[in-house]
Coordinates of C-alpha atoms and ligand atoms in Angstrom, one line a residue:
X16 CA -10.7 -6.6 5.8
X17 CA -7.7 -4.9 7.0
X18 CA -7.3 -2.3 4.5
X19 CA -10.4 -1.0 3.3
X20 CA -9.2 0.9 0.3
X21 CA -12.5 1.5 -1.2
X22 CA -12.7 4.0 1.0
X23 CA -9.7 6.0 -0.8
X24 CA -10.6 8.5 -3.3
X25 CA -8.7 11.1 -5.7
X26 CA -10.1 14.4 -4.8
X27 CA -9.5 17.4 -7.1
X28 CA -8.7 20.7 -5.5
X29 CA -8.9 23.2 -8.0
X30 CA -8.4 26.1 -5.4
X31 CA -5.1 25.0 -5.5
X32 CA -3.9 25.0 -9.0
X33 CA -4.3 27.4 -11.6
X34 CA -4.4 27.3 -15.4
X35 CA -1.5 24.9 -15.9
X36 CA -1.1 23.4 -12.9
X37 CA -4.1 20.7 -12.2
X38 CA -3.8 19.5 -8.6
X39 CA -5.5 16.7 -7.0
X40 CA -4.8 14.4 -3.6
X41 CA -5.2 11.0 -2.7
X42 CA -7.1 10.5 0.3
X43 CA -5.7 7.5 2.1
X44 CA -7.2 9.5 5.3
X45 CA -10.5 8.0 4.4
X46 CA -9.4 4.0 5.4
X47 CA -10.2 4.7 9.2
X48 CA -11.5 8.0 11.0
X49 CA -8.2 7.1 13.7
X50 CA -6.3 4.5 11.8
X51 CA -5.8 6.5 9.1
X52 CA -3.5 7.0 6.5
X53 CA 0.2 5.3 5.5
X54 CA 0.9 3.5 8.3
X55 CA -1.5 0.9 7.7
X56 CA 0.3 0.5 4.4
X57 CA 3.5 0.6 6.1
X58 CA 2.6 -2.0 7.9
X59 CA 1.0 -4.8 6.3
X60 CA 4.2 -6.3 5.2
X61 CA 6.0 -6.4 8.9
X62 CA 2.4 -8.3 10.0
X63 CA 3.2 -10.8 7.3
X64 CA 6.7 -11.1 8.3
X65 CA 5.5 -11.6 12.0
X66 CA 3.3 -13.7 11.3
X67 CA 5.8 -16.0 9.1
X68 CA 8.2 -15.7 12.0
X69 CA 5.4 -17.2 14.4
X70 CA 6.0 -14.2 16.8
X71 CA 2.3 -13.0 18.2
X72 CA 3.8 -9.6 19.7
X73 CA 4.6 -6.6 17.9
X74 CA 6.5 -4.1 19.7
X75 CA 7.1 -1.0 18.5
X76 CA 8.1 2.9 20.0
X77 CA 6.8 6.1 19.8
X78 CA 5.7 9.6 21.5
X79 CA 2.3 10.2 23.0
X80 CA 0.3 11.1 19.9
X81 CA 1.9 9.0 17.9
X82 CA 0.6 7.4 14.4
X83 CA 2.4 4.7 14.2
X84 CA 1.3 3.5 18.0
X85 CA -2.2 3.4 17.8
X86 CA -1.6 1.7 13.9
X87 CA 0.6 -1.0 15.2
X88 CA -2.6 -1.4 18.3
X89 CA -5.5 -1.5 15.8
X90 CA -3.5 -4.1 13.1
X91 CA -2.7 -6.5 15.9
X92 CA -6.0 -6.1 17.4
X93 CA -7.4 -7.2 14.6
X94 CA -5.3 -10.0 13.4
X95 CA -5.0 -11.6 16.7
X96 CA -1.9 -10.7 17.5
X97 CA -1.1 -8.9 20.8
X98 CA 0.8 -5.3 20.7
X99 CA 3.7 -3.2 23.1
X100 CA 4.1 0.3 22.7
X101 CA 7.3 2.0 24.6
X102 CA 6.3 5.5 24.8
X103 CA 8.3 8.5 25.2
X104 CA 8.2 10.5 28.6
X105 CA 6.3 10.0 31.9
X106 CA 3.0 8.3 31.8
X107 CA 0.5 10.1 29.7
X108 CA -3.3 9.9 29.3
X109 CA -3.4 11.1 25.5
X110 CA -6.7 10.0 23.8
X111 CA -4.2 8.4 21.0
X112 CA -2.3 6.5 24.1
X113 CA -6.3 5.4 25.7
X114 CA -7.4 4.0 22.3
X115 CA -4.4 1.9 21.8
X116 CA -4.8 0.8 25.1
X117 CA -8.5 -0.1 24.4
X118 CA -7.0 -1.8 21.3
X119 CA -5.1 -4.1 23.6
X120 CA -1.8 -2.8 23.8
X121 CA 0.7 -3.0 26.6
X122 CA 2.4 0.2 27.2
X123 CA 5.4 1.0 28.8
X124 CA 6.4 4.2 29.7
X125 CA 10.5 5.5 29.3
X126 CA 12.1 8.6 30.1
X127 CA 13.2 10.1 27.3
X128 CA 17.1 10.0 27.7
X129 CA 16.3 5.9 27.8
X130 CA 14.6 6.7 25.2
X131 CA 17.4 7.7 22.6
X132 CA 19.0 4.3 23.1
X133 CA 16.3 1.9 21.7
X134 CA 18.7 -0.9 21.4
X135 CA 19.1 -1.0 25.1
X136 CA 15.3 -1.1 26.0
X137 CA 15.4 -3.5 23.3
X138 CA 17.9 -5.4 24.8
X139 CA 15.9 -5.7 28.0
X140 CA 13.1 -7.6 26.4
X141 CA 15.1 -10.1 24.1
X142 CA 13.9 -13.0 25.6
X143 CA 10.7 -12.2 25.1
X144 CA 10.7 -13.3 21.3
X145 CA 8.7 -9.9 20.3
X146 CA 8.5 -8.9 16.6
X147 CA 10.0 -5.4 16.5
X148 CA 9.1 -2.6 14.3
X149 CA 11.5 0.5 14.2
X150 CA 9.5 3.7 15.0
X151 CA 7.4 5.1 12.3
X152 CA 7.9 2.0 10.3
X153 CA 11.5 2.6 8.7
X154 CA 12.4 0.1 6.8
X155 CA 12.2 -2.0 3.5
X156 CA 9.1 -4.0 4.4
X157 CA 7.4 -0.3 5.4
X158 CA 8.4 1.0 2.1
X159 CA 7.0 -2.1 -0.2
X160 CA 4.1 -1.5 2.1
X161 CA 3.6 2.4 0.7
X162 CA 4.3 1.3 -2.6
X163 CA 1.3 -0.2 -2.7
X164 CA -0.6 3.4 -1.6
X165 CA 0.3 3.7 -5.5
X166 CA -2.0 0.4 -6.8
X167 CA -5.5 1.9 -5.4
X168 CA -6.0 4.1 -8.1
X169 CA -4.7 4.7 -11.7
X170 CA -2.1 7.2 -10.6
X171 CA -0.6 7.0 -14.2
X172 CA -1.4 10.5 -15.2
X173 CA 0.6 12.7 -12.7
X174 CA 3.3 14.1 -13.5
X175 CA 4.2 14.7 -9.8
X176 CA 3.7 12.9 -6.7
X177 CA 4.3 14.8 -3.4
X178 CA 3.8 13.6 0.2
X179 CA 4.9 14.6 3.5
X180 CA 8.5 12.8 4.4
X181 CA 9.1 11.7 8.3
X182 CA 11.3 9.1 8.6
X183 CA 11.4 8.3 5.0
X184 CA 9.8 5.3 4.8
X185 CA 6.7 6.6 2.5
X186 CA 8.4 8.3 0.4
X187 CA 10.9 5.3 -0.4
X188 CA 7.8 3.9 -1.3
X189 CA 6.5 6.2 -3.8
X190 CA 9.6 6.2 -5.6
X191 CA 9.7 2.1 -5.9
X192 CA 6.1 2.6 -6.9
X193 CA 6.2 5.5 -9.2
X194 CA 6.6 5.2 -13.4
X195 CA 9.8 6.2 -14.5
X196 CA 8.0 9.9 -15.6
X197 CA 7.0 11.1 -12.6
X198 CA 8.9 12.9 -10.1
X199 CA 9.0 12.1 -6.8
X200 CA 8.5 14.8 -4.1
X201 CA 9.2 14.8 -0.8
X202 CA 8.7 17.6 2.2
X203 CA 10.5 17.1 5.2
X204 CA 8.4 18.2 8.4
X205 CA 11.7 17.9 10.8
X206 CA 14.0 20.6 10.7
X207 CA 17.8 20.1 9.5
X208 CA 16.9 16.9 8.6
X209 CA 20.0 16.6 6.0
X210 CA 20.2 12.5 7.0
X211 CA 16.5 11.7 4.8
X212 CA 17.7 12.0 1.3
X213 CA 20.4 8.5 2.7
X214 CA 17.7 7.4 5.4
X215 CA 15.6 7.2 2.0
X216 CA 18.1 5.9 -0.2
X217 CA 18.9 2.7 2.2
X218 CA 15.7 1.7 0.9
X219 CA 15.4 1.8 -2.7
X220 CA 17.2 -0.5 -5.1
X221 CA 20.4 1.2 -6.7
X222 CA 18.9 2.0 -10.1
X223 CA 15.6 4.2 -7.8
X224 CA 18.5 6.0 -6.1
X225 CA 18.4 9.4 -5.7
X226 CA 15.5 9.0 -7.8
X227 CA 13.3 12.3 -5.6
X228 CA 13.8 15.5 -4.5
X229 CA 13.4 16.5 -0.9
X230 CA 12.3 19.8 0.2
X231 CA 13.0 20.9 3.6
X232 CA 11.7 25.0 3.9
X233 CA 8.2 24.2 5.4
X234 CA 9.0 22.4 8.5
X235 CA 7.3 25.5 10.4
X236 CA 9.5 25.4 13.1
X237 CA 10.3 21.5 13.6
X238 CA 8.5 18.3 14.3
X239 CA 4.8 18.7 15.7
X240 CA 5.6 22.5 16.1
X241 CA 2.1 24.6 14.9
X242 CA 2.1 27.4 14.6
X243 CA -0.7 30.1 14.3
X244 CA -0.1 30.3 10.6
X245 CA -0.7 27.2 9.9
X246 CA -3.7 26.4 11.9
X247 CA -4.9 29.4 10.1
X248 CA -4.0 28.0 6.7
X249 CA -5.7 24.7 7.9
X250 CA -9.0 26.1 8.6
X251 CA -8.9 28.0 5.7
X252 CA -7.9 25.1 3.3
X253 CA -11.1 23.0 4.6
X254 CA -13.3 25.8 3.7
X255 CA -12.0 25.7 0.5
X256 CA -12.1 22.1 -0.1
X257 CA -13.2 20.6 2.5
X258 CA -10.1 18.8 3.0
X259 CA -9.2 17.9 6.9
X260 CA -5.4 17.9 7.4
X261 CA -3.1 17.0 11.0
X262 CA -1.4 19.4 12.5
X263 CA 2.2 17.7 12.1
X264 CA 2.6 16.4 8.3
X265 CA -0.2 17.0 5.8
X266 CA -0.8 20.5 6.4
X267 CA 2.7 21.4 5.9
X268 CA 2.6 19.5 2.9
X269 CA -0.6 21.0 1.4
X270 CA 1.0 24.6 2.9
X271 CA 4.4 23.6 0.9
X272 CA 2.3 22.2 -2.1
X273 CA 0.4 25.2 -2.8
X274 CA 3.6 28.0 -1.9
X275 CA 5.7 25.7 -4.9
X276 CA 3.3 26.8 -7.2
X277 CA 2.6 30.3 -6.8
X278 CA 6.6 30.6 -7.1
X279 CA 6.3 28.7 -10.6
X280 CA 8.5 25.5 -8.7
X281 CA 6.7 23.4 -10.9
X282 CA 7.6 22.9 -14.8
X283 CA 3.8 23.2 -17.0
X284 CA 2.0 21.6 -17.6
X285 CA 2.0 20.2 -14.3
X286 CA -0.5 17.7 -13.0
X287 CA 0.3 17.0 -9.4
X288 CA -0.9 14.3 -6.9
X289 CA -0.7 15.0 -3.1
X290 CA -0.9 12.0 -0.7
X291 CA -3.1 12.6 1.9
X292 CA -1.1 10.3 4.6
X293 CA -4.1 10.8 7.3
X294 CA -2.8 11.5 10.9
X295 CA -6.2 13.5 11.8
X296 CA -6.0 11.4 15.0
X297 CA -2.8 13.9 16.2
X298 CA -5.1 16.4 15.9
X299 CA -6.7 15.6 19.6
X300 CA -3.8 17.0 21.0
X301 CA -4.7 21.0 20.5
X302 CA -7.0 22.5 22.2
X303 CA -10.7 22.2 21.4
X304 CA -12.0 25.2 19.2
X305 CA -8.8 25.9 16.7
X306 CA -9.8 23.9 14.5
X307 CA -13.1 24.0 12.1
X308 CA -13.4 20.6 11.3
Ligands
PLP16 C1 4.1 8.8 9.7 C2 3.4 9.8 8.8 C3 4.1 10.4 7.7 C4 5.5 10.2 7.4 O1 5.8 9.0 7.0 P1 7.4 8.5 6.9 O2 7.3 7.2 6.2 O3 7.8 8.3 8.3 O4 8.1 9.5 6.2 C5 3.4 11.3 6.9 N1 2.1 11.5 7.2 C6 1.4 11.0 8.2 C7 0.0 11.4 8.4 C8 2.1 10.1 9.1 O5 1.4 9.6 10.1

């Protein structure tokens, strides 16, 4: 099966919340130790679209330790359908870039001024009759996709729903997916990225619009930026609760999560769900030892 969301439990972390805030996470990390997380919800409807559209290739773009590359490998691997990955900058040995190579990909290296015109490079390939997915999954059939991350469990008695915000896509999701009582949460890990709350809003249906919040004070310095500080608060987190984060969205989020409610961000009585998007795989990129887990 391709999702196995068995595997996804509600976790409580009471280290996190105090007497009226009860906070637990979602832990759609647990569908794959690599493949983890959103994207494979992001993806399932762009497979079925594919797959309509007869096209056997999906081809998609993204950087060396990318999420979304090795999710797009491991779906297509395993639904017979054959994958292309342009990846930004020089050729790169990355473990994440060797797996989705084992997985079957085709990758194709581009320097990364090429890079910021993907309509060229897709251009380039036209005739090739290739099933493209924008990077990271933007896009309505990506957010009907995370909407779903919603149906596993009974999520019915949050009051708040907060996840880590990229391109978007998830949280577009969460909002299509969420009761009309619940606020939607959002915390952006890219700096000055004033653009989400319309990249977000292009999704949803006019009635959902504006329908979240987005917060954009824990972005620790920009996209995969790390630093000390939060590896720290990352191994100190796990021995808390055991709970494995990636160094580029969920530990910012659990960071943000957890610095919301010590300054009282939250109305009480709160009861807040975190979605644990996965992304442990990114963590191969830092160097062996920081991390406990
Ligand atoms: C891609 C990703 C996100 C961000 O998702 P968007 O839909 O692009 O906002 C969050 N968490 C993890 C672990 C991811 O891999």
């Amino acid at each position: 099966m391709l999702f196995d969301t068995n595997k996804i439990i509600v976790q409580e972390l009471p280290s996190l919340g105090n007497e009226h805030t009860k906070v637990s996470t979602l832990r759609t990390d647990l569908i794959h130790p690599i493949v983890s997380g959103n994207k494979w919800f992001k993806l399932r409807f762009y497979l079925e679209e594919a797959k309509r559209l007869k096209c056997n290739t999906l081809a998609s773009f993204g950087g060396a330790y990318s999420n979304h590359i090795v999710a797009i490998a491991a779906a297509c691997k395993l639904n017979g359908l054959a994958s292309v990955g342009f990846i930004r900058g020089e050729s790169c040995n990355s473990p994440t870039l060797m797996e989705a190579e084992a997985l079957g990909m085709q990758l194709h290296f581009i320097s990364r001024d090429a890079y910021k015109y993907k309509e060229v490079v897709m251009g380039e390939f036209a005739n090739k009759g290739w099933f493209w997915i924008n990077e990271g999954g933007y896009g309505i059939n990506g957010a009907l996709g995370a909407a779903s991350i919603l149906l596993v469990k009974d999520c019915s008695a949050f009051t708040h729903i907060i996840c880590a915000a990229g391109t978007g896509t998830m949280l577009a999701g969460l909002v299509m997916g969420a009761n009309e009582n619940q606020s939607v949460l959002g915390i952006s890990v890219l700096k000055n990225n004033f653009g989400l709350n319309e990249m977000v809003n292009v999704l949803l249906p006019p009635e959902k619009s504006n329908a979240f919040t987005t917060i954009h004070d824990y972005h620790f310095g920009g996209y995969a930026k790390y630093p000390t500080k939060l590896i720290e608060y990352m191994n100190q987190l796990y021995s808390r609760e055991q709970l494995p984060t990636d160094i580029v969205y969920t530990s910012k989020l659990f960071y943000a999560t957890e610095d919301l409610i010590q300054q009282q961000y939250f109305n009480q009585p709160a009861n807040l769900l975190i979605i644990h998007s996965g992304g442990l795989q990114g963590n191969r990129s830092l160097e062996p030892g920081r991390l406990i887990f």
